[in-house]
């Protein structure tokens, strides 16, 4: 048996809809087409067009109506077609999805999952390769989750749908077809814990989503150089399980944070700020960040320069070692 | 769908039955309101006016940060609210005090929101009234989603949501009406055209013949009504709600009215409109007109009017008392209300604050 | 403002002069196109079709990341583009290749955008064509602002901007048309209703009688036209542009057409539509129809058609060559293009990359 | 002579419009009313209603049309009425204002200034006290500026209007009526440099906007305790002049970053991440952050708990001293 990250997501939606009839799925082209990445394939056929349906072309509408559905007893799982098209919905996300529960002192729950394929590396045209996690993580009232493996794709999506809080679910689109050799999981994964993907002593690499695999590859290459890297997959970006990172850094003394989003106020900034605060005397060298440049996401022929590469990650490790 | 455009267009003139002098047009259809209903409508307009006036004075006394007065719009607000069934839901803005009052939301709780006790000071499920929405027209999408959810479950209620003529310019207005029409959701978009969006006169807000003409572009029914005529407003809202509940989809009601007060207590309306304009509208005000009508029908006399006003004043005194005594919830709620379950991060921040306040050890 | 609603509403039937068999209606008004103009329109439709076909094959060969074909929409695109004056500006979407071609934007530059050479591969000021906009309908606001700016300076040009019937659902569509009507901006909103937004059929996009009925709700003129009739499209666009230039404000043109190809080369349209439907529309296609018309007028014969097609093929060969040889600009541009002046931060990041690439010392 | 921060802004707009007829001002209620804070008062009367005018009520429209005006030779200075109403315009800001110049490899300039009154402390209702700087600073392609003094209100706004790049100009609304005793400046201020507001050796405080004054007050109080604090006003949040902060920390060895925005991925994260990287061996203690909690901005009666107070700042200084 093996399954892809995309299949994990599709199965998770399927199982969540079977388990709870309040779960509904909507967004642009998610019905008959099954979504442009086919993550919702088969759901309309199986559950009917009141449980999985197409919306008109308007993202604020998708999220804003989801708030109403949620207030009225449903558990909407909505799809934003691409990262770059999340922005028209941003007001609804910040002003209502994130605030309604606290606004009403807990009277109104908004168990909405907003699925967003994100990140680059697929040779796409403009606006199809954004990494918007900072916008959500900085916004109080949202949970932000991103799977780095096919198992987590299933388990974290189930957990997100089961959560009574709003969840931004970021799907690393360039890893949709990444395979796992195991069996599909059948239950939700633990929601708020980071995970060690490899163990090691030379340095800690903290990452998430699409670059989990890049970092694992870097760790393999590093082995040849005699380094053993400990790769921490953050999994949940908000709230952040910084404890796991700190625990690792206390052993390795060195930390590199890796992500595609622009470096300035990317996740690496928060991880670095927390780690220098909590593991000040453990750090042998400053926390290094390997992130996208502070530039608009480049066109396809140039994106390779922007994305964290194995070499760039290993260079950063080296900087921590030579410091 | 793709309904006959001619049917969706509003009437050329606003629907109106009650003239400013209180005479009811002979063409008035059967409306089905009992004498008691009519007096009840009057009472709620008086209550709204009285409590709104109280709020303005509370703000002057420093009890409220700000207040958005609904003075002059009581006909539109009470009229439409009276057309609702108990199961219907309301998604209001920040000026719809007459609506929330009729729905039973305790007025002190509305005031507390402007005092800054908490952002939303009533439970939406108690009275089927969503939290008032401050970002303009964003709540319209919630209303559409909510209404569609009801429809999907086969329920027979409808939803009404409110924005101003200014609010129709926002993208969310457009998306909300469009979604509603596509889903044939049982929702009514009630637009109080009070002639101003802060300082911007209606003519600069859009160039449409009327706002009700926006309906046809969505396949939604457009209605144009004299919002200072509480009977016409009731009638039109009822029609739109019935239409929605019969599965015929959404409507846009443009209720013509006038904001008698500055935009909020923070506003200085002398910068952009004349006293004469305001006075001319006062003549056409909703309460005076209805009073004349009730008196002409012998449904109201001096004694009853005095009693109604007195009761409203007594209510206002109690409200005032409650508001003045209102205090903020404990600071813990700031942290505990964010998520449905506490997070480590927020628990730590809560402890930090409590420690700072001397209430717990570090 | 507040124009007569009846005037703003579109005609009940789409404006159409040329029937699918190529006969011109006797009611056709004087359009003012010379024989050479007519042949030029045909030539540009053929060029558009040929180059679009080339693009699809380039994508299959791995030369382009993706391609959004305009096949079937040549009548709408070439027809409206021909109605523009040289000073008019165009704010296109991602599928308006016929428009940009007529405006003189070199086709290789359009292709390069889909190859990923850079996001915008032509200078908007060169041909008065803004960068194609990928976030749907966002460019409509740019068009409104641009047109208003021209008006403020007393210039006599107009702006035309493009979106699909799907794009009319976005909030930005609403805001753009509303602002334009309030400012009486010289802008034309040209909506190609090609029946689908990716997989979503037009009937699920909105419930309006026609999209042209959206005009009245803004005080904008609505036009409904057969977009596969290049003559009617030219005529209606010219009327809307003239209207705009005379200070009468914006129009919404709904051009009825059909997307003959999948949404993009990445799409599988067999999941949501039938071959029969596509074939039925092919019969009503814009090129065939116009060819028949030209032949009936003796403006086209086999020899001329062959020559036009041959020239288009030759052009396609050159385009292909240029595209295949296109390479990305130097990586420095990634940093230097962000701001008008270099910042320390980006200069440092540039040096970092160049160093990594072995091109500079650390 | 003395002038307020609001007067500085008003005068800057006035002078910029006099200096360059391409400068136009628009937004909700900015015309006859002069804006809800009167920052645009008198402009329409002086320059006419084609240089200063009201828009319909739609923020995406304000920013989207500004892009068109800018492409057509104007230099729009637009007002978003309150921080919380910036979000409907966020798509236009991220997808176009920030990207158009790089999208066209420099062919199209978008010299737009987006003025946003921001921050809390004025007892306002919901959505009127947000601190959205992170959203902009993380977005490549924007300059982000915020004055902390009346002088800078004038000078930085002039500089923002003169810049050919898009600038997000954040106005600390609770300081609108803060006075300066000097004369109104007459020319633009240096744009990309942080400024020392006090000099000191005990610790460095980095801050900006509304909390500049709070930190200066803290510094005064600290003096009584025998501490001399060095207050750095960042002024420009993007690009950030981290050099000045590092230079200071190299002397003081201690750093506290102060802002109202929520801590997680607030500016403090970036400052901490950069400083631990560039002044690793200078830091005697971890960088401390004094920021808003990770909660939606509280209602008026509770906001004092959320805002950085003098005590909270001094506690943080103390933590760096006792580390
Ligand atoms: C999205 C958004 N933008 C701006 C504001 C600031 N604002 C508050 S009320 C108002 C005018 C509203 O006018 P209208 O919709 O006509 O309603 P009215 O106040 O007249 O009842 C504005 C601009 C806001 N609350 N929300
Ligand atoms: C804001 C935004 N949301 C979603 C998309 C993804 N998308 C690309 S094309 C498209 C459908 C557009 O339909 P329509 O407007 O009818 O134009 P057509 O493609 O038919 O020419 C969608 C949803 C996008 N590009 N922008
Ligand atoms: Mg109004
Ligand atoms: Mg389409």
mmCIF file of N, CA and C in Angstrom, chain A residues 26 49-50 53-62 64-65 67-74 91-92 95-96 100-109 140-143 164-165 193 238-239, chain B residues 89 91 118-125 130-133 135 138-139 141-142 144-153 155 172 175 178-179 182-183 333 336-341 343-345:
data_model
loop_
_atom_site.group_PDB
_atom_site.id
_atom_site.type_symbol
_atom_site.label_atom_id
_atom_site.label_comp_id
_atom_site.label_asym_id
_atom_site.label_seq_id
_atom_site.Cartn_x
_atom_site.Cartn_y
_atom_site.Cartn_z
ATOM 1 N N UNK A 26 -17.385 23.366 0.420
ATOM 2 C CA UNK A 26 -17.685 24.210 -0.738
ATOM 3 C C UNK A 26 -16.527 25.114 -1.114
ATOM 4 N N UNK A 49 -25.184 17.304 -3.694
ATOM 5 C CA UNK A 49 -24.745 18.679 -3.922
ATOM 6 C C UNK A 49 -25.209 19.680 -2.864
ATOM 7 N N UNK A 50 -25.680 19.159 -1.742
ATOM 8 C CA UNK A 50 -25.867 20.063 -0.601
ATOM 9 C C UNK A 50 -24.789 19.836 0.455
ATOM 10 N N UNK A 53 -20.482 21.490 -2.772
ATOM 11 C CA UNK A 53 -21.023 22.282 -3.881
ATOM 12 C C UNK A 53 -20.111 23.433 -4.295
ATOM 13 N N UNK A 54 -20.318 23.823 -5.542
ATOM 14 C CA UNK A 54 -19.573 24.941 -6.122
ATOM 15 C C UNK A 54 -20.158 26.265 -5.664
ATOM 16 N N UNK A 55 -19.284 27.223 -5.454
ATOM 17 C CA UNK A 55 -19.735 28.581 -5.167
ATOM 18 C C UNK A 55 -19.528 29.445 -6.409
ATOM 19 N N UNK A 56 -20.188 30.588 -6.468
ATOM 20 C CA UNK A 56 -19.784 31.581 -7.467
ATOM 21 C C UNK A 56 -18.328 31.993 -7.231
ATOM 22 N N UNK A 57 -17.787 32.751 -8.157
ATOM 23 C CA UNK A 57 -16.375 33.114 -8.128
ATOM 24 C C UNK A 57 -16.162 34.338 -7.233
ATOM 25 N N UNK A 58 -16.025 34.119 -5.930
ATOM 26 C CA UNK A 58 -15.889 35.242 -4.998
ATOM 27 C C UNK A 58 -15.439 34.690 -3.658
ATOM 28 N N UNK A 59 -14.212 34.995 -3.289
ATOM 29 C CA UNK A 59 -13.610 34.370 -2.112
ATOM 30 C C UNK A 59 -14.124 34.950 -0.798
ATOM 31 N N UNK A 60 -14.383 36.249 -0.775
ATOM 32 C CA UNK A 60 -14.958 36.797 0.449
ATOM 33 C C UNK A 60 -16.301 36.117 0.679
ATOM 34 N N UNK A 61 -16.998 35.870 -0.395
ATOM 35 C CA UNK A 61 -18.264 35.152 -0.320
ATOM 36 C C UNK A 61 -18.109 33.745 0.235
ATOM 37 N N UNK A 62 -17.074 33.072 -0.168
ATOM 38 C CA UNK A 62 -16.859 31.706 0.329
ATOM 39 C C UNK A 62 -16.702 31.722 1.847
ATOM 40 N N UNK A 64 -17.216 34.301 3.995
ATOM 41 C CA UNK A 64 -18.307 34.980 4.697
ATOM 42 C C UNK A 64 -19.541 34.108 4.838
ATOM 43 N N UNK A 65 -19.903 33.392 3.794
ATOM 44 C CA UNK A 65 -21.054 32.493 3.940
ATOM 45 C C UNK A 65 -20.706 31.327 4.862
ATOM 46 N N UNK A 67 -19.090 31.537 7.557
ATOM 47 C CA UNK A 67 -19.384 32.015 8.916
ATOM 48 C C UNK A 67 -20.868 31.804 9.219
ATOM 49 N N UNK A 68 -21.720 32.161 8.268
ATOM 50 C CA UNK A 68 -23.156 31.974 8.468
ATOM 51 C C UNK A 68 -23.541 30.507 8.598
ATOM 52 N N UNK A 69 -22.974 29.673 7.752
ATOM 53 C CA UNK A 69 -23.236 28.229 7.854
ATOM 54 C C UNK A 69 -22.810 27.710 9.232
ATOM 55 N N UNK A 70 -21.657 28.163 9.672
ATOM 56 C CA UNK A 70 -21.144 27.691 10.960
ATOM 57 C C UNK A 70 -22.045 28.150 12.102
ATOM 58 N N UNK A 71 -22.494 29.375 12.036
ATOM 59 C CA UNK A 71 -23.387 29.867 13.090
ATOM 60 C C UNK A 71 -24.682 29.072 13.114
ATOM 61 N N UNK A 72 -25.017 28.512 11.975
ATOM 62 C CA UNK A 72 -26.265 27.776 11.858
ATOM 63 C C UNK A 72 -26.043 26.264 11.905
ATOM 64 N N UNK A 73 -24.999 25.856 12.585
ATOM 65 C CA UNK A 73 -24.885 24.435 12.913
ATOM 66 C C UNK A 73 -24.069 23.568 11.985
ATOM 67 N N UNK A 74 -23.576 24.126 10.901
ATOM 68 C CA UNK A 74 -22.754 23.317 10.002
ATOM 69 C C UNK A 74 -21.268 23.442 10.369
ATOM 70 N N UNK A 91 -10.376 39.880 4.769
ATOM 71 C CA UNK A 91 -11.168 40.665 5.714
ATOM 72 C C UNK A 91 -12.113 39.766 6.504
ATOM 73 N N UNK A 92 -12.810 38.886 5.830
ATOM 74 C CA UNK A 92 -13.714 37.981 6.545
ATOM 75 C C UNK A 92 -12.932 37.110 7.527
ATOM 76 N N UNK A 95 -11.552 39.708 10.364
ATOM 77 C CA UNK A 95 -12.562 40.474 11.088
ATOM 78 C C UNK A 95 -13.656 39.606 11.688
ATOM 79 N N UNK A 96 -13.860 38.441 11.153
ATOM 80 C CA UNK A 96 -14.942 37.622 11.683
ATOM 81 C C UNK A 96 -14.544 36.201 12.075
ATOM 82 N N UNK A 100 -15.076 36.055 15.971
ATOM 83 C CA UNK A 100 -16.468 35.883 16.399
ATOM 84 C C UNK A 100 -16.582 35.187 17.754
ATOM 85 N N UNK A 101 -15.747 34.208 17.970
ATOM 86 C CA UNK A 101 -15.821 33.475 19.226
ATOM 87 C C UNK A 101 -15.493 34.390 20.401
ATOM 88 N N UNK A 102 -14.432 35.118 20.292
ATOM 89 C CA UNK A 102 -14.077 35.980 21.420
ATOM 90 C C UNK A 102 -15.028 37.163 21.515
ATOM 91 N N UNK A 103 -15.479 37.662 20.364
ATOM 92 C CA UNK A 103 -16.451 38.762 20.382
ATOM 93 C C UNK A 103 -17.666 38.417 21.233
ATOM 94 N N UNK A 104 -18.127 37.192 21.116
ATOM 95 C CA UNK A 104 -19.337 36.775 21.827
ATOM 96 C C UNK A 104 -18.999 36.043 23.121
ATOM 97 N N UNK A 105 -17.793 36.213 23.589
ATOM 98 C CA UNK A 105 -17.345 35.568 24.810
ATOM 99 C C UNK A 105 -17.661 34.075 24.787
ATOM 100 N N UNK A 106 -17.480 33.485 23.637
ATOM 101 C CA UNK A 106 -17.643 32.042 23.523
ATOM 102 C C UNK A 106 -19.019 31.567 23.123
ATOM 103 N N UNK A 107 -19.960 32.469 22.974
ATOM 104 C CA UNK A 107 -21.324 32.026 22.638
ATOM 105 C C UNK A 107 -21.403 31.465 21.220
ATOM 106 N N UNK A 108 -20.643 32.058 20.319
ATOM 107 C CA UNK A 108 -20.691 31.621 18.917
ATOM 108 C C UNK A 108 -19.394 30.900 18.565
ATOM 109 N N UNK A 109 -19.549 29.686 18.100
ATOM 110 C CA UNK A 109 -18.389 28.936 17.628
ATOM 111 C C UNK A 109 -18.347 28.976 16.109
ATOM 112 N N UNK A 140 -4.569 36.800 15.854
ATOM 113 C CA UNK A 140 -5.059 36.059 17.013
ATOM 114 C C UNK A 140 -6.434 35.472 16.722
ATOM 115 N N UNK A 141 -6.635 34.253 17.174
ATOM 116 C CA UNK A 141 -7.948 33.631 17.019
ATOM 117 C C UNK A 141 -8.013 32.572 15.941
ATOM 118 N N UNK A 142 -6.916 32.354 15.250
ATOM 119 C CA UNK A 142 -6.889 31.320 14.220
ATOM 120 C C UNK A 142 -5.931 30.211 14.621
ATOM 121 N N UNK A 143 -6.293 28.994 14.320
ATOM 122 C CA UNK A 143 -5.305 27.921 14.365
ATOM 123 C C UNK A 143 -4.765 27.747 12.947
ATOM 124 N N UNK A 164 -13.310 22.701 17.174
ATOM 125 C CA UNK A 164 -14.382 23.697 17.226
ATOM 126 C C UNK A 164 -13.877 25.114 16.966
ATOM 127 N N UNK A 165 -12.588 25.238 16.769
ATOM 128 C CA UNK A 165 -12.015 26.543 16.443
ATOM 129 C C UNK A 165 -11.813 26.651 14.930
ATOM 130 N N UNK A 193 1.286 19.460 18.419
ATOM 131 C CA UNK A 193 2.660 19.062 18.726
ATOM 132 C C UNK A 193 3.501 19.048 17.461
ATOM 133 N N UNK A 238 0.288 27.744 14.485
ATOM 134 C CA UNK A 238 -0.336 28.545 15.534
ATOM 135 C C UNK A 238 -1.428 27.726 16.194
ATOM 136 N N UNK A 239 -1.384 27.569 17.520
ATOM 137 C CA UNK A 239 -0.254 27.959 18.357
ATOM 138 C C UNK A 239 0.950 27.077 18.062
ATOM 139 N N UNK B 89 -34.057 35.093 11.696
ATOM 140 C CA UNK B 89 -32.804 35.616 12.246
ATOM 141 C C UNK B 89 -32.520 37.004 11.703
ATOM 142 N N UNK B 91 -29.359 39.895 11.160
ATOM 143 C CA UNK B 91 -27.925 40.222 11.110
ATOM 144 C C UNK B 91 -27.798 41.739 10.962
ATOM 145 N N UNK B 118 -17.465 44.809 26.492
ATOM 146 C CA UNK B 118 -16.991 43.692 25.665
ATOM 147 C C UNK B 118 -17.447 44.030 24.252
ATOM 148 N N UNK B 119 -16.948 43.319 23.242
ATOM 149 C CA UNK B 119 -17.377 43.717 21.893
ATOM 150 C C UNK B 119 -18.817 43.317 21.603
ATOM 151 N N UNK B 120 -19.141 42.088 21.952
ATOM 152 C CA UNK B 120 -20.509 41.626 21.727
ATOM 153 C C UNK B 120 -21.112 41.264 23.069
ATOM 154 N N UNK B 121 -22.118 41.987 23.487
ATOM 155 C CA UNK B 121 -22.606 41.816 24.859
ATOM 156 C C UNK B 121 -23.929 41.066 24.954
ATOM 157 N N UNK B 122 -24.303 40.388 23.887
ATOM 158 C CA UNK B 122 -25.451 39.494 24.014
ATOM 159 C C UNK B 122 -25.152 38.220 23.241
ATOM 160 N N UNK B 123 -25.833 37.162 23.634
ATOM 161 C CA UNK B 123 -25.645 35.879 22.968
ATOM 162 C C UNK B 123 -26.571 35.832 21.756
ATOM 163 N N UNK B 124 -25.994 35.742 20.558
ATOM 164 C CA UNK B 124 -26.826 35.772 19.349
ATOM 165 C C UNK B 124 -27.950 34.735 19.348
ATOM 166 N N UNK B 125 -27.720 33.608 20.008
ATOM 167 C CA UNK B 125 -28.741 32.558 19.971
ATOM 168 C C UNK B 125 -29.944 32.881 20.867
ATOM 169 N N UNK B 130 -27.646 38.188 15.405
ATOM 170 C CA UNK B 130 -26.189 38.102 15.358
ATOM 171 C C UNK B 130 -25.583 39.338 16.018
ATOM 172 N N UNK B 131 -24.317 39.246 16.373
ATOM 173 C CA UNK B 131 -23.603 40.416 16.874
ATOM 174 C C UNK B 131 -23.684 41.532 15.833
ATOM 175 N N UNK B 132 -23.860 42.734 16.295
ATOM 176 C CA UNK B 132 -23.867 43.845 15.329
ATOM 177 C C UNK B 132 -22.509 43.878 14.645
ATOM 178 N N UNK B 133 -22.530 44.189 13.372
ATOM 179 C CA UNK B 133 -21.277 44.164 12.620
ATOM 180 C C UNK B 133 -20.827 45.581 12.353
ATOM 181 N N UNK B 135 -17.640 46.327 10.662
ATOM 182 C CA UNK B 135 -17.123 46.442 9.292
ATOM 183 C C UNK B 135 -18.313 46.350 8.322
ATOM 184 N N UNK B 138 -20.160 43.421 5.928
ATOM 185 C CA UNK B 138 -19.563 42.086 6.037
ATOM 186 C C UNK B 138 -20.577 41.061 6.537
ATOM 187 N N UNK B 139 -21.521 41.498 7.369
ATOM 188 C CA UNK B 139 -22.496 40.584 7.946
ATOM 189 C C UNK B 139 -23.506 40.078 6.921
ATOM 190 N N UNK B 141 -22.899 38.615 4.212
ATOM 191 C CA UNK B 141 -22.499 37.269 3.800
ATOM 192 C C UNK B 141 -22.846 36.236 4.858
ATOM 193 N N UNK B 142 -22.736 36.621 6.107
ATOM 194 C CA UNK B 142 -23.121 35.693 7.176
ATOM 195 C C UNK B 142 -24.615 35.382 7.049
ATOM 196 N N UNK B 144 -26.448 35.447 4.371
ATOM 197 C CA UNK B 144 -26.675 34.556 3.224
ATOM 198 C C UNK B 144 -26.312 33.122 3.584
ATOM 199 N N UNK B 145 -25.181 32.949 4.223
ATOM 200 C CA UNK B 145 -24.779 31.597 4.604
ATOM 201 C C UNK B 145 -25.758 30.982 5.592
ATOM 202 N N UNK B 146 -26.148 31.777 6.553
ATOM 203 C CA UNK B 146 -27.083 31.286 7.567
ATOM 204 C C UNK B 146 -28.409 30.875 6.925
ATOM 205 N N UNK B 147 -28.897 31.729 6.047
ATOM 206 C CA UNK B 147 -30.183 31.450 5.389
ATOM 207 C C UNK B 147 -30.087 30.191 4.530
ATOM 208 N N UNK B 148 -28.974 30.042 3.844
ATOM 209 C CA UNK B 148 -28.796 28.859 3.000
ATOM 210 C C UNK B 148 -28.759 27.603 3.863
ATOM 211 N N UNK B 149 -28.116 27.713 4.995
ATOM 212 C CA UNK B 149 -28.064 26.575 5.920
ATOM 213 C C UNK B 149 -29.468 26.184 6.371
ATOM 214 N N UNK B 150 -30.273 27.169 6.706
ATOM 215 C CA UNK B 150 -31.665 26.873 7.092
ATOM 216 C C UNK B 150 -32.398 26.177 5.956
ATOM 217 N N UNK B 151 -32.225 26.702 4.783
ATOM 218 C CA UNK B 151 -32.886 26.116 3.614
ATOM 219 C C UNK B 151 -32.444 24.663 3.413
ATOM 220 N N UNK B 152 -31.162 24.423 3.537
ATOM 221 C CA UNK B 152 -30.642 23.065 3.341
ATOM 222 C C UNK B 152 -31.267 22.101 4.343
ATOM 223 N N UNK B 153 -31.522 22.589 5.531
ATOM 224 C CA UNK B 153 -32.128 21.710 6.528
ATOM 225 C C UNK B 153 -33.640 21.659 6.409
ATOM 226 N N UNK B 155 -35.742 24.027 6.930
ATOM 227 C CA UNK B 155 -36.466 24.880 7.869
ATOM 228 C C UNK B 155 -37.222 25.967 7.115
ATOM 229 N N UNK B 172 -18.603 43.172 -0.405
ATOM 230 C CA UNK B 172 -19.327 42.112 0.296
ATOM 231 C C UNK B 172 -20.839 42.200 0.074
ATOM 232 N N UNK B 175 -21.314 40.344 -3.213
ATOM 233 C CA UNK B 175 -21.121 38.891 -3.123
ATOM 234 C C UNK B 175 -22.262 38.246 -2.346
ATOM 235 N N UNK B 178 -25.427 38.175 -4.515
ATOM 236 C CA UNK B 178 -25.255 37.212 -5.612
ATOM 237 C C UNK B 178 -25.338 35.771 -5.129
ATOM 238 N N UNK B 179 -24.608 35.466 -4.072
ATOM 239 C CA UNK B 179 -24.681 34.110 -3.517
ATOM 240 C C UNK B 179 -26.124 33.767 -3.149
ATOM 241 N N UNK B 182 -28.142 32.979 -6.199
ATOM 242 C CA UNK B 182 -27.772 31.693 -6.804
ATOM 243 C C UNK B 182 -28.312 30.530 -5.961
ATOM 244 N N UNK B 183 -28.192 30.664 -4.643
ATOM 245 C CA UNK B 183 -28.672 29.598 -3.756
ATOM 246 C C UNK B 183 -30.172 29.707 -3.507
ATOM 247 N N UNK B 333 -11.100 36.448 30.797
ATOM 248 C CA UNK B 333 -11.920 36.191 29.608
ATOM 249 C C UNK B 333 -11.210 36.619 28.327
ATOM 250 N N UNK B 336 -9.348 33.437 27.674
ATOM 251 C CA UNK B 336 -10.110 32.191 27.611
ATOM 252 C C UNK B 336 -11.171 32.204 26.506
ATOM 253 N N UNK B 337 -11.516 33.390 26.040
ATOM 254 C CA UNK B 337 -12.570 33.459 25.011
ATOM 255 C C UNK B 337 -12.027 33.320 23.595
ATOM 256 N N UNK B 338 -10.713 33.304 23.457
ATOM 257 C CA UNK B 338 -10.167 33.308 22.096
ATOM 258 C C UNK B 338 -10.473 31.997 21.379
ATOM 259 N N UNK B 339 -10.179 30.897 22.048
ATOM 260 C CA UNK B 339 -10.438 29.590 21.454
ATOM 261 C C UNK B 339 -11.440 28.822 22.305
ATOM 262 N N UNK B 340 -11.959 27.757 21.767
ATOM 263 C CA UNK B 340 -12.907 26.963 22.542
ATOM 264 C C UNK B 340 -12.199 26.167 23.629
ATOM 265 N N UNK B 341 -10.931 25.931 23.391
ATOM 266 C CA UNK B 341 -10.141 25.272 24.434
ATOM 267 C C UNK B 341 -8.896 26.096 24.698
ATOM 268 N N UNK B 343 -5.193 27.350 25.118
ATOM 269 C CA UNK B 343 -3.910 26.928 24.562
ATOM 270 C C UNK B 343 -2.841 27.248 25.596
ATOM 271 N N UNK B 344 -1.745 26.539 25.492
ATOM 272 C CA UNK B 344 -0.633 26.790 26.423
ATOM 273 C C UNK B 344 -0.167 28.221 26.351
ATOM 274 N N UNK B 345 -0.080 28.691 25.107
ATOM 275 C CA UNK B 345 0.430 30.031 24.856
ATOM 276 C C UNK B 345 -0.428 31.079 25.564
#
